[in-house]
Amino acid sequence: GQLQLANVLEGLLKHVLDSNKRVQEVACGALATLVQDVGGAVQSERITPNILQVDHILSNLMKAHERYQRRNLPVLYDALGTLADAVGQSLYRKDYVDMMVPPLLHRWEAMSDTDKDVCPLIYCIKSLAYALGPFFDVYQDNVFRKCGQQIEKQLRLKHARQMQASQGNPTDDAELDVEIVLCHLELMCALVETSQGKVQIGDCPLGEMLVMLCQEWNPDMRQSAFELIGEMCKSYRTVLEPQTPHLMTAGIETLKLLNSPEQERACNNTIWAMGELAVQVNPELVYPHVMQIIDHLIPLLAEGEKRRSLQE
């Protein structure tokens, strides 16, 4: 039982700090799997979080963070994020926050804007934001601002490439980097949710950016953009209201894709976000779009049980 788990955990943590890169990788991956499995029992209250020796795991993972080179950092971030998901509020301690968050943010600052290795780090920070709750508040404004800046840079880069192509100089890469945009969008959504609308947006042109992202063809992009809109509706009405006509138009364009299986999740979030907008913003901004929205939703409701998630 518990003694066996402690012995396995000790062995894995020892190998996490091994000098061999392959051993590091395998040990971190095994640690993430173990923490995930034990975390399920913790969340169902069959065992207590103490059995995971959170102090010991955190200490070793952050030592590894100092030592690891580029190749193994993603698997380390996965292990750390999995731990945060597993033990949740057991991380509600300032010493834990001070141990984890500043080094991770420092690493993020040192990375290139176009480095895809940032994505595992961002998803790790997202898990920490959920787990740390109010203990993450001191970091949330700067993190949110940086996410907005990174997405804005991607949008500007796309615009510059399109302008270049229109002048007879096409480029092979004229689209947004979907992975980089998505991870930053998801972190922004987590911060809006966990801060209950207290995170400061600053001078980021977020409303305009969301309109552009909602017009992207990629279904994951639309899904995440509309998710952020839905989360923002209650607390950021002044940000969304000026863009509501454009957001409604983008939403209607997404609803035209209801019969496309790959667009279903995007449509799901679109319907929810448009409903939140309709409740929270000035009704005058919504009225011109109501009949078009209804025209798309009535056939959906008539399909019976076939499209249950969308109908809900």
Coordinates of C-alpha atoms in Angstrom, one line a residue:
G1 CA 0.0 0.0 0.0
Q2 CA 1.3 3.3 1.2
L3 CA 4.8 2.0 1.9
Q4 CA 5.1 0.6 -1.6
L5 CA 3.9 3.8 -3.1
A6 CA 6.4 5.8 -1.1
N7 CA 9.3 3.5 -2.2
V8 CA 8.2 3.8 -5.9
L9 CA 7.9 7.6 -5.6
E10 CA 11.3 7.9 -4.0
G11 CA 12.9 5.8 -6.8
L12 CA 11.3 7.9 -9.5
L13 CA 12.3 11.2 -7.8
K14 CA 15.9 10.0 -7.6
H15 CA 15.9 9.2 -11.3
V16 CA 14.3 12.5 -12.2
L17 CA 17.6 14.1 -11.1
D18 CA 19.7 11.5 -13.0
S19 CA 22.5 12.9 -15.2
N20 CA 21.3 10.8 -18.2
K21 CA 18.8 12.6 -20.3
R22 CA 16.9 9.5 -21.3
V23 CA 16.6 8.4 -17.7
Q24 CA 15.3 11.9 -16.8
E25 CA 12.7 11.7 -19.6
V26 CA 11.4 8.3 -18.6
A27 CA 11.4 9.1 -14.9
C28 CA 9.5 12.3 -15.4
G29 CA 6.9 10.6 -17.6
A30 CA 6.5 7.8 -15.1
L31 CA 6.1 10.3 -12.3
A32 CA 3.4 12.1 -14.2
T33 CA 1.5 8.9 -14.8
L34 CA 1.8 7.9 -11.1
V35 CA 0.7 11.3 -9.9
Q36 CA -2.3 11.2 -12.2
D37 CA -3.4 7.8 -11.0
V38 CA -3.0 8.6 -7.4
G39 CA -4.6 12.0 -8.0
G40 CA -7.8 10.3 -9.1
A41 CA -7.9 8.6 -5.7
V42 CA -7.2 11.9 -3.9
Q43 CA -10.0 13.7 -5.8
S44 CA -12.5 11.0 -4.9
E45 CA -11.2 11.3 -1.3
R46 CA -10.2 7.6 -1.0
I47 CA -6.8 8.8 0.1
T48 CA -5.3 12.1 1.4
P49 CA -3.0 14.3 -0.7
N50 CA -0.2 13.8 1.9
I51 CA 0.5 10.4 0.5
L52 CA 2.0 12.1 -2.6
Q53 CA 4.7 13.9 -0.5
V54 CA 4.1 17.2 -2.4
D55 CA 7.0 19.0 -0.7
H56 CA 9.4 16.3 -1.9
I57 CA 8.0 16.2 -5.5
L58 CA 8.1 19.9 -5.9
S59 CA 11.6 20.3 -4.5
N60 CA 12.9 17.6 -6.9
L61 CA 11.0 18.9 -10.0
M62 CA 12.2 22.5 -9.4
K63 CA 15.8 21.2 -9.0
A64 CA 15.3 19.4 -12.3
H65 CA 14.0 22.6 -13.8
E66 CA 17.3 24.2 -13.1
R67 CA 19.3 21.3 -14.6
Y68 CA 17.2 20.1 -17.6
Q69 CA 18.0 21.2 -21.1
R70 CA 15.5 21.9 -23.8
R71 CA 14.7 18.3 -24.8
N72 CA 13.3 17.3 -21.4
L73 CA 11.7 20.5 -20.1
P74 CA 8.3 19.6 -21.8
V75 CA 8.0 16.3 -19.9
L76 CA 8.9 18.1 -16.7
Y77 CA 6.2 20.7 -17.3
D78 CA 3.7 17.9 -17.9
A79 CA 4.7 16.3 -14.5
L80 CA 4.4 19.6 -12.7
G81 CA 1.0 20.4 -14.3
T82 CA -0.3 16.9 -13.6
L83 CA 0.7 17.3 -9.9
A84 CA -1.2 20.7 -9.7
D85 CA -4.3 19.1 -11.3
A86 CA -4.0 16.1 -8.9
V87 CA -3.6 17.9 -5.5
G88 CA -5.3 21.2 -6.2
Q89 CA -5.7 23.3 -3.1
S90 CA -3.0 21.3 -1.3
L91 CA -0.7 23.8 -3.1
Y92 CA -2.3 26.7 -1.3
R93 CA 1.0 27.7 0.4
K94 CA 3.1 30.7 -0.2
D95 CA 6.3 28.8 -0.1
Y96 CA 5.1 26.5 -2.8
V97 CA 4.1 29.4 -5.0
D98 CA 7.5 31.1 -4.4
M99 CA 9.3 27.9 -5.3
M100 CA 7.4 27.3 -8.5
V101 CA 6.0 30.4 -10.2
P102 CA 9.0 32.9 -10.4
P103 CA 11.4 30.4 -12.0
L104 CA 8.7 29.3 -14.6
L105 CA 7.8 32.9 -15.5
H106 CA 11.5 33.7 -15.8
R107 CA 11.9 30.8 -18.2
W108 CA 8.9 32.1 -20.2
E109 CA 10.4 35.6 -20.4
A110 CA 13.6 34.2 -21.8
M111 CA 11.9 32.3 -24.6
S112 CA 11.5 33.5 -28.2
D113 CA 8.0 34.6 -29.3
T114 CA 7.9 31.9 -32.0
D115 CA 9.3 29.0 -29.9
K116 CA 6.8 26.2 -29.8
D117 CA 8.4 24.8 -26.7
V118 CA 6.6 27.6 -24.9
C119 CA 3.3 25.6 -25.2
P120 CA 4.0 22.9 -22.6
L121 CA 5.2 25.6 -20.2
I122 CA 2.0 27.7 -20.8
Y123 CA -0.2 24.6 -20.1
C124 CA 1.7 24.0 -16.9
I125 CA 1.2 27.6 -15.8
K126 CA -2.5 27.2 -16.6
S127 CA -2.7 24.2 -14.3
L128 CA -0.9 26.1 -11.6
A129 CA -3.3 29.1 -12.0
Y130 CA -6.3 26.8 -11.3
A131 CA -4.6 25.0 -8.4
L132 CA -3.1 28.0 -6.7
G133 CA -6.3 30.1 -6.8
P134 CA -5.8 33.4 -4.9
F135 CA -2.1 32.7 -4.4
F136 CA -1.7 33.3 -8.1
D137 CA -3.3 36.7 -8.0
V138 CA -0.1 38.6 -7.6
Y139 CA 1.1 37.2 -11.0
Q140 CA -2.2 37.1 -12.9
D141 CA -2.2 40.7 -14.4
N142 CA 1.3 40.4 -15.9
V143 CA 0.7 36.8 -17.2
F144 CA -2.6 37.9 -18.8
R145 CA -0.9 40.9 -20.4
K146 CA 1.9 38.8 -21.8
C147 CA -0.6 36.4 -23.3
G148 CA -2.4 39.2 -25.0
Q149 CA 0.9 40.6 -26.3
Q150 CA 1.9 37.3 -27.8
I151 CA -1.4 36.8 -29.6
E152 CA -1.3 40.4 -30.8
K153 CA 2.2 39.7 -32.2
Q154 CA 0.9 36.7 -34.0
L155 CA -2.0 38.7 -35.6
R156 CA 0.3 41.5 -36.6
L157 CA 2.7 38.9 -38.2
K158 CA -0.1 37.4 -40.1
H159 CA -1.3 40.8 -41.4
A160 CA 2.3 41.7 -42.5
R161 CA 2.6 38.4 -44.4
Q162 CA -0.7 38.9 -46.1
M163 CA 0.3 42.4 -47.1
Q164 CA 3.6 41.0 -48.5
A165 CA 1.6 38.4 -50.5
S166 CA -0.7 41.0 -51.9
Q167 CA 2.3 42.9 -53.2
G168 CA 3.5 39.9 -55.2
N169 CA 5.8 38.4 -52.6
P170 CA 4.0 35.4 -51.2
T171 CA 5.2 33.6 -48.1
D172 CA 4.9 29.9 -47.3
D173 CA 3.7 30.7 -43.8
A174 CA 1.0 33.4 -43.9
E175 CA -1.3 31.9 -41.2
L176 CA -1.3 32.1 -37.4
D177 CA 0.7 29.7 -35.4
V178 CA -2.3 27.7 -34.1
E179 CA -0.4 26.0 -31.2
I180 CA 1.1 29.2 -29.8
V181 CA -2.2 31.2 -30.1
L182 CA -4.3 28.4 -28.6
C183 CA -2.1 27.9 -25.5
H184 CA -2.1 31.6 -24.7
L185 CA -5.9 31.8 -25.3
E186 CA -6.5 28.9 -22.9
L187 CA -4.3 30.5 -20.2
M188 CA -6.2 33.8 -20.6
C189 CA -9.5 31.9 -20.2
A190 CA -8.2 30.2 -17.0
L191 CA -7.1 33.5 -15.5
V192 CA -10.5 35.2 -16.2
E193 CA -12.2 32.2 -14.6
T194 CA -10.0 31.8 -11.6
S195 CA -9.8 35.5 -10.8
Q196 CA -13.6 35.8 -11.1
G197 CA -13.2 38.7 -13.5
K198 CA -10.6 40.6 -11.4
V199 CA -7.6 40.2 -13.8
Q200 CA -6.7 43.6 -15.4
I201 CA -6.7 43.6 -19.2
G202 CA -4.6 46.8 -19.4
D203 CA -4.2 48.4 -22.9
C204 CA -4.5 45.1 -24.8
P205 CA -6.9 45.5 -27.7
L206 CA -8.6 42.3 -26.6
G207 CA -12.0 42.9 -28.1
E208 CA -10.6 43.5 -31.6
M209 CA -8.3 40.5 -31.3
L210 CA -11.2 38.2 -30.3
V211 CA -13.1 39.3 -33.4
M212 CA -10.2 38.4 -35.6
L213 CA -9.7 35.0 -33.9
C214 CA -13.4 34.2 -34.2
Q215 CA -13.1 34.7 -37.9
E216 CA -10.3 32.1 -38.2
W217 CA -11.1 29.0 -40.1
N218 CA -9.4 26.7 -37.6
P219 CA -12.1 25.1 -35.4
D220 CA -9.9 25.0 -32.3
M221 CA -9.1 28.7 -32.7
R222 CA -12.8 29.5 -32.9
Q223 CA -13.6 27.2 -30.0
S224 CA -11.1 28.8 -27.6
A225 CA -11.9 32.4 -28.7
F226 CA -15.6 31.9 -28.1
E227 CA -14.8 30.2 -24.8
L228 CA -12.9 33.3 -23.6
I229 CA -15.7 35.5 -24.8
G230 CA -18.2 33.5 -22.8
E231 CA -16.1 33.7 -19.6
M232 CA -15.6 37.4 -20.1
C233 CA -19.2 38.4 -20.5
K234 CA -20.1 38.9 -16.8
S235 CA -17.1 41.0 -15.8
Y236 CA -15.8 42.6 -19.0
R237 CA -18.9 44.0 -20.6
T238 CA -17.2 47.3 -21.5
V239 CA -14.5 45.4 -23.4
L240 CA -17.0 43.3 -25.4
E241 CA -19.8 45.7 -26.1
P242 CA -18.0 47.8 -28.8
Q243 CA -17.3 44.6 -30.7
T244 CA -20.6 42.8 -30.1
P245 CA -22.0 43.4 -33.6
H246 CA -18.8 41.9 -35.1
L247 CA -18.7 39.0 -32.6
M248 CA -22.4 38.2 -33.4
T249 CA -21.6 38.3 -37.1
A250 CA -18.6 36.0 -36.6
G251 CA -20.8 33.7 -34.5
I252 CA -23.5 33.5 -37.2
E253 CA -20.8 32.6 -39.7
T254 CA -19.7 29.8 -37.4
L255 CA -23.3 28.5 -37.0
K256 CA -23.4 28.1 -40.8
L257 CA -20.9 25.2 -40.2
L258 CA -23.2 23.3 -37.8
N259 CA -23.3 20.3 -40.1
S260 CA -19.5 20.0 -40.2
P261 CA -18.3 17.4 -37.6
E262 CA -14.9 19.1 -37.2
Q263 CA -16.6 22.4 -36.3
E264 CA -19.0 21.0 -33.7
R265 CA -17.0 21.9 -30.6
A266 CA -16.5 25.4 -32.0
C267 CA -20.2 25.7 -32.7
N268 CA -21.0 24.5 -29.1
N269 CA -18.9 27.3 -27.6
T270 CA -20.2 29.8 -30.1
I271 CA -23.8 29.2 -29.1
W272 CA -23.0 29.4 -25.4
A273 CA -20.9 32.6 -25.9
M274 CA -23.6 34.3 -28.0
G275 CA -26.2 33.5 -25.3
E276 CA -23.9 35.0 -22.6
L277 CA -23.5 38.1 -24.8
A278 CA -27.2 38.4 -25.3
V279 CA -27.8 38.4 -21.5
Q280 CA -25.0 40.7 -20.5
V281 CA -24.6 43.5 -23.2
N282 CA -26.9 46.2 -24.4
P283 CA -29.9 44.3 -26.0
E284 CA -29.9 46.9 -28.9
L285 CA -26.6 45.5 -30.1
V286 CA -28.1 41.9 -30.2
Y287 CA -31.5 42.6 -31.7
P288 CA -30.4 42.9 -35.4
H289 CA -28.9 39.4 -35.3
V290 CA -31.6 37.5 -33.4
M291 CA -33.6 36.2 -36.4
Q292 CA -30.4 34.9 -38.2
I293 CA -29.4 33.1 -35.0
I294 CA -32.8 31.5 -34.6
D295 CA -32.8 30.4 -38.2
H296 CA -29.8 28.3 -37.5
L297 CA -30.9 27.0 -34.0
I298 CA -34.4 25.9 -34.8
P299 CA -33.3 23.1 -37.2
L300 CA -30.8 22.0 -34.6
L301 CA -33.4 21.6 -31.9
A302 CA -35.6 19.6 -34.4
E303 CA -32.9 16.9 -34.7
G304 CA -33.9 15.1 -31.5
E305 CA -31.2 13.3 -29.6
K306 CA -28.6 13.2 -32.5
R307 CA -26.8 16.4 -31.5
R308 CA -27.3 16.4 -27.7
S309 CA -24.3 18.5 -26.7
L310 CA -25.1 21.3 -29.1
Q311 CA -28.8 21.2 -28.1
E312 CA -27.9 21.7 -24.5

